[in-house]
JSON list of N, CA and C in Angstrom, two decimals:
[
{"chain": "W", "resi": 1, "resn": "MET", "atom": "N", "xyz": [101.23, -134.72, 155.60]},
{"chain": "W", "resi": 1, "resn": "MET", "atom": "CA", "xyz": [100.98, -133.19, 156.13]},
{"chain": "W", "resi": 1, "resn": "MET", "atom": "C", "xyz": [100.40, -132.93, 154.49]},
{"chain": "W", "resi": 2, "resn": "ALA", "atom": "N", "xyz": [100.75, -133.21, 153.54]},
{"chain": "W", "resi": 2, "resn": "ALA", "atom": "CA", "xyz": [100.02, -133.04, 152.56]},
{"chain": "W", "resi": 2, "resn": "ALA", "atom": "C", "xyz": [98.65, -133.12, 152.02]},
{"chain": "W", "resi": 3, "resn": "ALA", "atom": "N", "xyz": [98.16, -134.32, 152.93]},
{"chain": "W", "resi": 3, "resn": "ALA", "atom": "CA", "xyz": [97.41, -135.01, 152.86]},
{"chain": "W", "resi": 3, "resn": "ALA", "atom": "C", "xyz": [96.03, -134.15, 153.67]},
{"chain": "W", "resi": 4, "resn": "PHE", "atom": "N", "xyz": [96.47, -133.40, 154.99]},
{"chain": "W", "resi": 4, "resn": "PHE", "atom": "CA", "xyz": [95.90, -132.70, 155.44]},
{"chain": "W", "resi": 4, "resn": "PHE", "atom": "C", "xyz": [95.56, -131.20, 155.37]},
{"chain": "W", "resi": 5, "resn": "LEU", "atom": "N", "xyz": [96.60, -130.81, 154.16]},
{"chain": "W", "resi": 5, "resn": "LEU", "atom": "CA", "xyz": [96.32, -129.61, 153.58]},
{"chain": "W", "resi": 5, "resn": "LEU", "atom": "C", "xyz": [95.72, -129.42, 152.45]},
{"chain": "W", "resi": 6, "resn": "LEU", "atom": "N", "xyz": [95.66, -130.55, 151.58]},
{"chain": "W", "resi": 6, "resn": "LEU", "atom": "CA", "xyz": [94.54, -130.65, 150.49]},
{"chain": "W", "resi": 6, "resn": "LEU", "atom": "C", "xyz": [93.45, -130.82, 151.50]},
{"chain": "W", "resi": 7, "resn": "TRP", "atom": "N", "xyz": [93.32, -132.05, 152.29]},
{"chain": "W", "resi": 7, "resn": "TRP", "atom": "CA", "xyz": [91.70, -131.71, 153.03]},
{"chain": "W", "resi": 7, "resn": "TRP", "atom": "C", "xyz": [91.31, -130.36, 153.53]},
{"chain": "W", "resi": 8, "resn": "LEU", "atom": "N", "xyz": [92.33, -129.33, 154.16]},
{"chain": "W", "resi": 8, "resn": "LEU", "atom": "CA", "xyz": [91.75, -128.43, 154.56]},
{"chain": "W", "resi": 8, "resn": "LEU", "atom": "C", "xyz": [91.40, -127.01, 153.37]},
{"chain": "W", "resi": 9, "resn": "LEU", "atom": "N", "xyz": [92.20, -127.35, 152.08]},
{"chain": "W", "resi": 9, "resn": "LEU", "atom": "CA", "xyz": [91.76, -126.55, 151.04]},
{"chain": "W", "resi": 9, "resn": "LEU", "atom": "C", "xyz": [90.80, -127.34, 150.23]},
{"chain": "W", "resi": 10, "resn": "LEU", "atom": "N", "xyz": [89.71, -128.44, 150.15]},
{"chain": "W", "resi": 10, "resn": "LEU", "atom": "CA", "xyz": [88.93, -128.81, 150.10]},
{"chain": "W", "resi": 10, "resn": "LEU", "atom": "C", "xyz": [87.70, -128.71, 150.94]},
{"chain": "W", "resi": 11, "resn": "LEU", "atom": "N", "xyz": [88.06, -128.43, 152.76]},
{"chain": "W", "resi": 11, "resn": "LEU", "atom": "CA", "xyz": [87.03, -128.11, 153.76]},
{"chain": "W", "resi": 11, "resn": "LEU", "atom": "C", "xyz": [86.60, -126.25, 153.44]},
{"chain": "W", "resi": 12, "resn": "VAL", "atom": "N", "xyz": [87.93, -125.84, 152.74]},
{"chain": "W", "resi": 12, "resn": "VAL", "atom": "CA", "xyz": [87.70, -124.25, 152.62]},
{"chain": "W", "resi": 12, "resn": "VAL", "atom": "C", "xyz": [87.15, -123.94, 150.94]},
{"chain": "W", "resi": 13, "resn": "PHE", "atom": "N", "xyz": [87.17, -125.09, 149.88]},
{"chain": "W", "resi": 13, "resn": "PHE", "atom": "CA", "xyz": [87.31, -124.02, 148.80]},
{"chain": "W", "resi": 13, "resn": "PHE", "atom": "C", "xyz": [85.29, -125.35, 148.56]},
{"chain": "W", "resi": 14, "resn": "CYS", "atom": "N", "xyz": [85.23, -126.48, 149.05]},
{"chain": "W", "resi": 14, "resn": "CYS", "atom": "CA", "xyz": [84.06, -127.04, 148.75]},
{"chain": "W", "resi": 14, "resn": "CYS", "atom": "C", "xyz": [83.69, -127.58, 150.16]},
{"chain": "W", "resi": 15, "resn": "TRP", "atom": "N", "xyz": [83.49, -127.30, 151.44]},
{"chain": "W", "resi": 15, "resn": "TRP", "atom": "CA", "xyz": [82.61, -127.67, 152.27]},
{"chain": "W", "resi": 15, "resn": "TRP", "atom": "C", "xyz": [81.80, -128.70, 152.39]},
{"chain": "W", "resi": 16, "resn": "PRO", "atom": "N", "xyz": [80.67, -128.77, 151.52]},
{"chain": "W", "resi": 16, "resn": "PRO", "atom": "CA", "xyz": [79.48, -129.68, 151.59]},
{"chain": "W", "resi": 16, "resn": "PRO", "atom": "C", "xyz": [80.19, -130.45, 151.00]},
{"chain": "W", "resi": 17, "resn": "LEU", "atom": "N", "xyz": [81.68, -131.07, 149.92]},
{"chain": "W", "resi": 17, "resn": "LEU", "atom": "CA", "xyz": [81.79, -131.78, 149.52]},
{"chain": "W", "resi": 17, "resn": "LEU", "atom": "C", "xyz": [82.81, -133.05, 150.31]},
{"chain": "W", "resi": 18, "resn": "ALA", "atom": "N", "xyz": [83.38, -131.95, 151.06]},
{"chain": "W", "resi": 18, "resn": "ALA", "atom": "CA", "xyz": [84.33, -132.54, 152.00]},
{"chain": "W", "resi": 18, "resn": "ALA", "atom": "C", "xyz": [83.53, -133.34, 152.84]},
{"chain": "W", "resi": 19, "resn": "LEU", "atom": "N", "xyz": [82.71, -132.88, 153.49]},
{"chain": "W", "resi": 19, "resn": "LEU", "atom": "CA", "xyz": [82.15, -133.46, 154.97]},
{"chain": "W", "resi": 19, "resn": "LEU", "atom": "C", "xyz": [81.04, -134.44, 154.19]},
{"chain": "W", "resi": 20, "resn": "LEU", "atom": "N", "xyz": [80.46, -134.27, 153.03]},
{"chain": "W", "resi": 20, "resn": "LEU", "atom": "CA", "xyz": [79.88, -135.64, 152.23]},
{"chain": "W", "resi": 20, "resn": "LEU", "atom": "C", "xyz": [81.02, -137.09, 152.41]},
{"chain": "W", "resi": 21, "resn": "ALA", "atom": "N", "xyz": [82.37, -136.90, 151.52]},
{"chain": "W", "resi": 21, "resn": "ALA", "atom": "CA", "xyz": [83.47, -137.88, 151.49]},
{"chain": "W", "resi": 21, "resn": "ALA", "atom": "C", "xyz": [83.56, -138.40, 153.32]},
{"chain": "W", "resi": 22, "resn": "LEU", "atom": "N", "xyz": [83.50, -137.38, 154.16]},
{"chain": "W", "resi": 22, "resn": "LEU", "atom": "CA", "xyz": [84.08, -137.90, 155.55]},
{"chain": "W", "resi": 22, "resn": "LEU", "atom": "C", "xyz": [82.86, -138.77, 156.11]},
{"chain": "W", "resi": 23, "resn": "VAL", "atom": "N", "xyz": [81.48, -138.43, 155.44]},
{"chain": "W", "resi": 23, "resn": "VAL", "atom": "CA", "xyz": [80.98, -138.85, 155.95]},
{"chain": "W", "resi": 23, "resn": "VAL", "atom": "C", "xyz": [80.39, -140.97, 155.16]},
{"chain": "W", "resi": 24, "resn": "LEU", "atom": "N", "xyz": [81.01, -140.17, 154.03]},
{"chain": "W", "resi": 24, "resn": "LEU", "atom": "CA", "xyz": [80.73, -141.77, 153.18]},
{"chain": "W", "resi": 24, "resn": "LEU", "atom": "C", "xyz": [81.57, -142.40, 153.01]},
{"chain": "W", "resi": 25, "resn": "TYR", "atom": "N", "xyz": [83.29, -142.24, 153.53]},
{"chain": "W", "resi": 25, "resn": "TYR", "atom": "CA", "xyz": [84.22, -143.19, 153.60]},
{"chain": "W", "resi": 25, "resn": "TYR", "atom": "C", "xyz": [83.97, -144.23, 153.73]},
{"chain": "W", "resi": 26, "resn": "PRO", "atom": "N", "xyz": [84.12, -143.99, 155.54]},
{"chain": "W", "resi": 26, "resn": "PRO", "atom": "CA", "xyz": [83.96, -145.35, 155.95]},
{"chain": "W", "resi": 26, "resn": "PRO", "atom": "C", "xyz": [82.85, -146.35, 155.99]},
{"chain": "W", "resi": 27, "resn": "ILE", "atom": "N", "xyz": [81.61, -145.67, 155.65]},
{"chain": "W", "resi": 27, "resn": "ILE", "atom": "CA", "xyz": [80.53, -146.81, 155.00]},
{"chain": "W", "resi": 27, "resn": "ILE", "atom": "C", "xyz": [80.80, -147.28, 153.91]},
{"chain": "W", "resi": 28, "resn": "VAL", "atom": "N", "xyz": [81.51, -146.38, 152.65]},
{"chain": "W", "resi": 28, "resn": "VAL", "atom": "CA", "xyz": [82.11, -147.22, 151.36]},
{"chain": "W", "resi": 28, "resn": "VAL", "atom": "C", "xyz": [82.51, -148.14, 152.06]},
{"chain": "W", "resi": 29, "resn": "TRP", "atom": "N", "xyz": [83.76, -148.43, 152.56]},
{"chain": "W", "resi": 29, "resn": "TRP", "atom": "CA", "xyz": [84.67, -148.84, 153.58]},
{"chain": "W", "resi": 29, "resn": "TRP", "atom": "C", "xyz": [84.38, -150.51, 154.10]},
{"chain": "W", "resi": 30, "resn": "LEU", "atom": "N", "xyz": [83.22, -150.15, 154.93]},
{"chain": "W", "resi": 30, "resn": "LEU", "atom": "CA", "xyz": [82.32, -151.00, 155.28]},
{"chain": "W", "resi": 30, "resn": "LEU", "atom": "C", "xyz": [81.63, -151.76, 154.00]},
{"chain": "W", "resi": 31, "resn": "LEU", "atom": "N", "xyz": [81.42, -151.53, 152.46]},
{"chain": "W", "resi": 31, "resn": "LEU", "atom": "CA", "xyz": [80.48, -152.16, 152.17]},
{"chain": "W", "resi": 31, "resn": "LEU", "atom": "C", "xyz": [81.79, -152.82, 151.44]},
{"chain": "W", "resi": 32, "resn": "LEU", "atom": "N", "xyz": [82.84, -152.39, 150.84]},
{"chain": "W", "resi": 32, "resn": "LEU", "atom": "CA", "xyz": [83.80, -153.12, 150.31]},
{"chain": "W", "resi": 32, "resn": "LEU", "atom": "C", "xyz": [84.31, -154.06, 150.55]},
{"chain": "W", "resi": 33, "resn": "LEU", "atom": "N", "xyz": [84.51, -154.54, 151.96]},
{"chain": "W", "resi": 33, "resn": "LEU", "atom": "CA", "xyz": [85.16, -154.67, 153.00]},
{"chain": "W", "resi": 33, "resn": "LEU", "atom": "C", "xyz": [84.40, -156.55, 152.54]},
{"chain": "W", "resi": 34, "resn": "PRO", "atom": "N", "xyz": [83.55, -156.87, 152.31]},
{"chain": "W", "resi": 34, "resn": "PRO", "atom": "CA", "xyz": [83.29, -158.41, 152.34]},
{"chain": "W", "resi": 34, "resn": "PRO", "atom": "C", "xyz": [84.50, -158.50, 150.64]},
{"chain": "W", "resi": 35, "resn": "LEU", "atom": "N", "xyz": [84.18, -157.90, 149.58]},
{"chain": "W", "resi": 35, "resn": "LEU", "atom": "CA", "xyz": [84.56, -157.90, 148.34]},
{"chain": "W", "resi": 35, "resn": "LEU", "atom": "C", "xyz": [86.25, -158.38, 148.63]},
{"chain": "W", "resi": 36, "resn": "ARG", "atom": "N", "xyz": [86.81, -157.83, 149.86]},
{"chain": "W", "resi": 36, "resn": "ARG", "atom": "CA", "xyz": [88.11, -158.01, 150.24]},
{"chain": "W", "resi": 36, "resn": "ARG", "atom": "C", "xyz": [88.38, -158.89, 150.35]},
{"chain": "W", "resi": 37, "resn": "LEU", "atom": "N", "xyz": [87.61, -159.15, 151.14]},
{"chain": "W", "resi": 37, "resn": "LEU", "atom": "CA", "xyz": [87.42, -161.12, 152.24]},
{"chain": "W", "resi": 37, "resn": "LEU", "atom": "C", "xyz": [87.87, -161.86, 150.94]},
{"chain": "W", "resi": 38, "resn": "VAL", "atom": "N", "xyz": [86.33, -161.97, 150.12]},
{"chain": "W", "resi": 38, "resn": "VAL", "atom": "CA", "xyz": [86.74, -162.53, 148.99]},
{"chain": "W", "resi": 38, "resn": "VAL", "atom": "C", "xyz": [87.71, -162.88, 148.07]},
{"chain": "W", "resi": 39, "resn": "GLY", "atom": "N", "xyz": [88.21, -161.61, 147.54]},
{"chain": "W", "resi": 39, "resn": "GLY", "atom": "CA", "xyz": [89.62, -161.48, 146.87]},
{"chain": "W", "resi": 39, "resn": "GLY", "atom": "C", "xyz": [90.94, -162.01, 147.67]},
{"chain": "W", "resi": 40, "resn": "ILE", "atom": "N", "xyz": [91.23, -162.25, 149.01]},
{"chain": "W", "resi": 40, "resn": "ILE", "atom": "CA", "xyz": [91.80, -162.74, 149.71]},
{"chain": "W", "resi": 40, "resn": "ILE", "atom": "C", "xyz": [91.53, -164.46, 149.91]},
{"chain": "W", "resi": 41, "resn": "THR", "atom": "N", "xyz": [90.14, -164.71, 149.78]},
{"chain": "W", "resi": 41, "resn": "THR", "atom": "CA", "xyz": [90.23, -166.28, 149.96]},
{"chain": "W", "resi": 41, "resn": "THR", "atom": "C", "xyz": [90.04, -166.34, 148.77]},
{"chain": "W", "resi": 42, "resn": "VAL", "atom": "N", "xyz": [89.77, -166.10, 147.42]},
{"chain": "W", "resi": 42, "resn": "VAL", "atom": "CA", "xyz": [90.14, -166.52, 145.92]},
{"chain": "W", "resi": 42, "resn": "VAL", "atom": "C", "xyz": [91.55, -166.01, 145.88]},
{"chain": "W", "resi": 43, "resn": "SER", "atom": "N", "xyz": [92.48, -165.65, 146.30]},
{"chain": "W", "resi": 43, "resn": "SER", "atom": "CA", "xyz": [93.89, -165.45, 146.37]},
{"chain": "W", "resi": 43, "resn": "SER", "atom": "C", "xyz": [94.29, -166.86, 146.90]},
{"chain": "W", "resi": 44, "resn": "ALA", "atom": "N", "xyz": [93.87, -166.98, 148.09]},
{"chain": "W", "resi": 44, "resn": "ALA", "atom": "CA", "xyz": [94.18, -168.12, 149.25]},
{"chain": "W", "resi": 44, "resn": "ALA", "atom": "C", "xyz": [93.77, -169.05, 147.99]},
{"chain": "W", "resi": 45, "resn": "VAL", "atom": "N", "xyz": [93.06, -169.71, 147.30]},
{"chain": "W", "resi": 45, "resn": "VAL", "atom": "CA", "xyz": [92.44, -170.41, 147.19]},
{"chain": "W", "resi": 45, "resn": "VAL", "atom": "C", "xyz": [93.07, -170.91, 145.63]},
{"chain": "W", "resi": 46, "resn": "PHE", "atom": "N", "xyz": [93.37, -170.30, 144.88]},
{"chain": "W", "resi": 46, "resn": "PHE", "atom": "CA", "xyz": [94.62, -170.58, 143.68]},
{"chain": "W", "resi": 46, "resn": "PHE", "atom": "C", "xyz": [96.01, -170.75, 144.37]},
{"chain": "W", "resi": 47, "resn": "ALA", "atom": "N", "xyz": [96.65, -169.97, 145.41]},
{"chain": "W", "resi": 47, "resn": "ALA", "atom": "CA", "xyz": [97.60, -170.24, 145.50]},
{"chain": "W", "resi": 47, "resn": "ALA", "atom": "C", "xyz": [97.86, -171.69, 145.87]},
{"chain": "W", "resi": 48, "resn": "PHE", "atom": "N", "xyz": [96.78, -171.58, 146.77]},
{"chain": "W", "resi": 48, "resn": "PHE", "atom": "CA", "xyz": [96.81, -173.64, 147.86]},
{"chain": "W", "resi": 48, "resn": "PHE", "atom": "C", "xyz": [96.65, -174.62, 146.32]},
{"chain": "W", "resi": 49, "resn": "LEU", "atom": "N", "xyz": [95.99, -174.40, 145.12]},
{"chain": "W", "resi": 49, "resn": "LEU", "atom": "CA", "xyz": [95.42, -174.83, 143.85]},
{"chain": "W", "resi": 49, "resn": "LEU", "atom": "C", "xyz": [96.93, -175.47, 143.06]},
{"chain": "W", "resi": 50, "resn": "GLY", "atom": "N", "xyz": [97.28, -173.92, 143.01]},
{"chain": "W", "resi": 50, "resn": "GLY", "atom": "CA", "xyz": [98.66, -173.83, 142.53]},
{"chain": "W", "resi": 50, "resn": "GLY", "atom": "C", "xyz": [99.97, -174.94, 142.84]},
{"chain": "W", "resi": 51, "resn": "THR", "atom": "N", "xyz": [99.96, -174.88, 144.35]},
{"chain": "W", "resi": 51, "resn": "THR", "atom": "CA", "xyz": [100.90, -175.95, 145.21]},
{"chain": "W", "resi": 51, "resn": "THR", "atom": "C", "xyz": [100.73, -177.48, 144.72]},
{"chain": "W", "resi": 52, "resn": "LEU", "atom": "N", "xyz": [99.40, -177.30, 145.09]},
{"chain": "W", "resi": 52, "resn": "LEU", "atom": "CA", "xyz": [99.36, -179.03, 145.00]},
{"chain": "W", "resi": 52, "resn": "LEU", "atom": "C", "xyz": [99.55, -179.04, 143.39]},
{"chain": "W", "resi": 53, "resn": "LEU", "atom": "N", "xyz": [99.00, -178.54, 142.47]},
{"chain": "W", "resi": 53, "resn": "LEU", "atom": "CA", "xyz": [99.03, -179.29, 141.13]},
{"chain": "W", "resi": 53, "resn": "LEU", "atom": "C", "xyz": [100.75, -179.09, 140.82]},
{"chain": "W", "resi": 54, "resn": "MET", "atom": "N", "xyz": [101.60, -178.19, 141.58]},
{"chain": "W", "resi": 54, "resn": "MET", "atom": "CA", "xyz": [102.98, -178.34, 141.15]},
{"chain": "W", "resi": 54, "resn": "MET", "atom": "C", "xyz": [103.78, -179.25, 142.59]},
{"chain": "W", "resi": 55, "resn": "LEU", "atom": "N", "xyz": [103.30, -180.23, 143.20]},
{"chain": "W", "resi": 55, "resn": "LEU", "atom": "CA", "xyz": [104.14, -180.97, 143.89]},
{"chain": "W", "resi": 55, "resn": "LEU", "atom": "C", "xyz": [104.08, -182.81, 143.18]},
{"chain": "W", "resi": 56, "resn": "PRO", "atom": "N", "xyz": [103.50, -183.38, 142.24]},
{"chain": "W", "resi": 56, "resn": "PRO", "atom": "CA", "xyz": [104.30, -184.00, 141.64]},
{"chain": "W", "resi": 56, "resn": "PRO", "atom": "C", "xyz": [105.58, -184.19, 140.73]},
{"chain": "W", "resi": 57, "resn": "ALA", "atom": "N", "xyz": [105.64, -181.99, 140.47]},
{"chain": "W", "resi": 57, "resn": "ALA", "atom": "CA", "xyz": [106.88, -182.07, 139.91]},
{"chain": "W", "resi": 57, "resn": "ALA", "atom": "C", "xyz": [107.96, -182.08, 140.22]},
{"chain": "W", "resi": 58, "resn": "ARG", "atom": "N", "xyz": [107.63, -181.43, 141.71]},
{"chain": "W", "resi": 58, "resn": "ARG", "atom": "CA", "xyz": [109.23, -180.84, 142.47]},
{"chain": "W", "resi": 58, "resn": "ARG", "atom": "C", "xyz": [109.10, -182.12, 143.08]},
{"chain": "W", "resi": 59, "resn": "VAL", "atom": "N", "xyz": [108.21, -182.99, 143.57]},
{"chain": "W", "resi": 59, "resn": "VAL", "atom": "CA", "xyz": [108.66, -184.36, 143.62]},
{"chain": "W", "resi": 59, "resn": "VAL", "atom": "C", "xyz": [109.53, -185.34, 143.23]},
{"chain": "W", "resi": 60, "resn": "LEU", "atom": "N", "xyz": [108.92, -185.15, 141.69]},
{"chain": "W", "resi": 60, "resn": "LEU", "atom": "CA", "xyz": [109.68, -185.49, 140.39]},
{"chain": "W", "resi": 60, "resn": "LEU", "atom": "C", "xyz": [111.65, -185.10, 140.40]},
{"chain": "W", "resi": 61, "resn": "ARG", "atom": "N", "xyz": [111.20, -184.11, 140.67]},
{"chain": "W", "resi": 61, "resn": "ARG", "atom": "CA", "xyz": [112.64, -182.68, 140.45]},
{"chain": "W", "resi": 61, "resn": "ARG", "atom": "C", "xyz": [113.79, -183.41, 142.07]},
{"chain": "W", "resi": 62, "resn": "GLY", "atom": "N", "xyz": [112.86, -184.09, 142.48]},
{"chain": "W", "resi": 62, "resn": "GLY", "atom": "CA", "xyz": [113.84, -184.27, 143.90]},
{"chain": "W", "resi": 62, "resn": "GLY", "atom": "C", "xyz": [114.00, -183.30, 145.13]},
{"chain": "W", "resi": 63, "resn": "ARG", "atom": "N", "xyz": [112.92, -182.34, 144.93]},
{"chain": "W", "resi": 63, "resn": "ARG", "atom": "CA", "xyz": [113.77, -180.90, 145.81]},
{"chain": "W", "resi": 63, "resn": "ARG", "atom": "C", "xyz": [112.19, -181.67, 147.05]},
{"chain": "W", "resi": 64, "resn": "PRO", "atom": "N", "xyz": [113.07, -180.89, 147.91]},
{"chain": "W", "resi": 64, "resn": "PRO", "atom": "CA", "xyz": [112.08, -181.21, 149.36]},
{"chain": "W", "resi": 64, "resn": "PRO", "atom": "C", "xyz": [110.96, -180.80, 149.35]},
{"chain": "W", "resi": 65, "resn": "VAL", "atom": "N", "xyz": [109.79, -181.02, 149.39]},
{"chain": "W", "resi": 65, "resn": "VAL", "atom": "CA", "xyz": [108.53, -180.58, 149.97]},
{"chain": "W", "resi": 65, "resn": "VAL", "atom": "C", "xyz": [108.25, -179.50, 150.98]}
]
């Protein structure tokens, strides 16, 4: 509700900026989507490598894999 009221204030006081933001937001979201996918992939690769490197230590301690 507060966000909606802030948008209404922005529309009343500075409607060109509000309209520009409404038009550009989906475009910016689409442009940043590949970067988010790369971030998810890099995070998954690091988690996999961390698990792979810690596997011998887990086996030596006797924990189940």
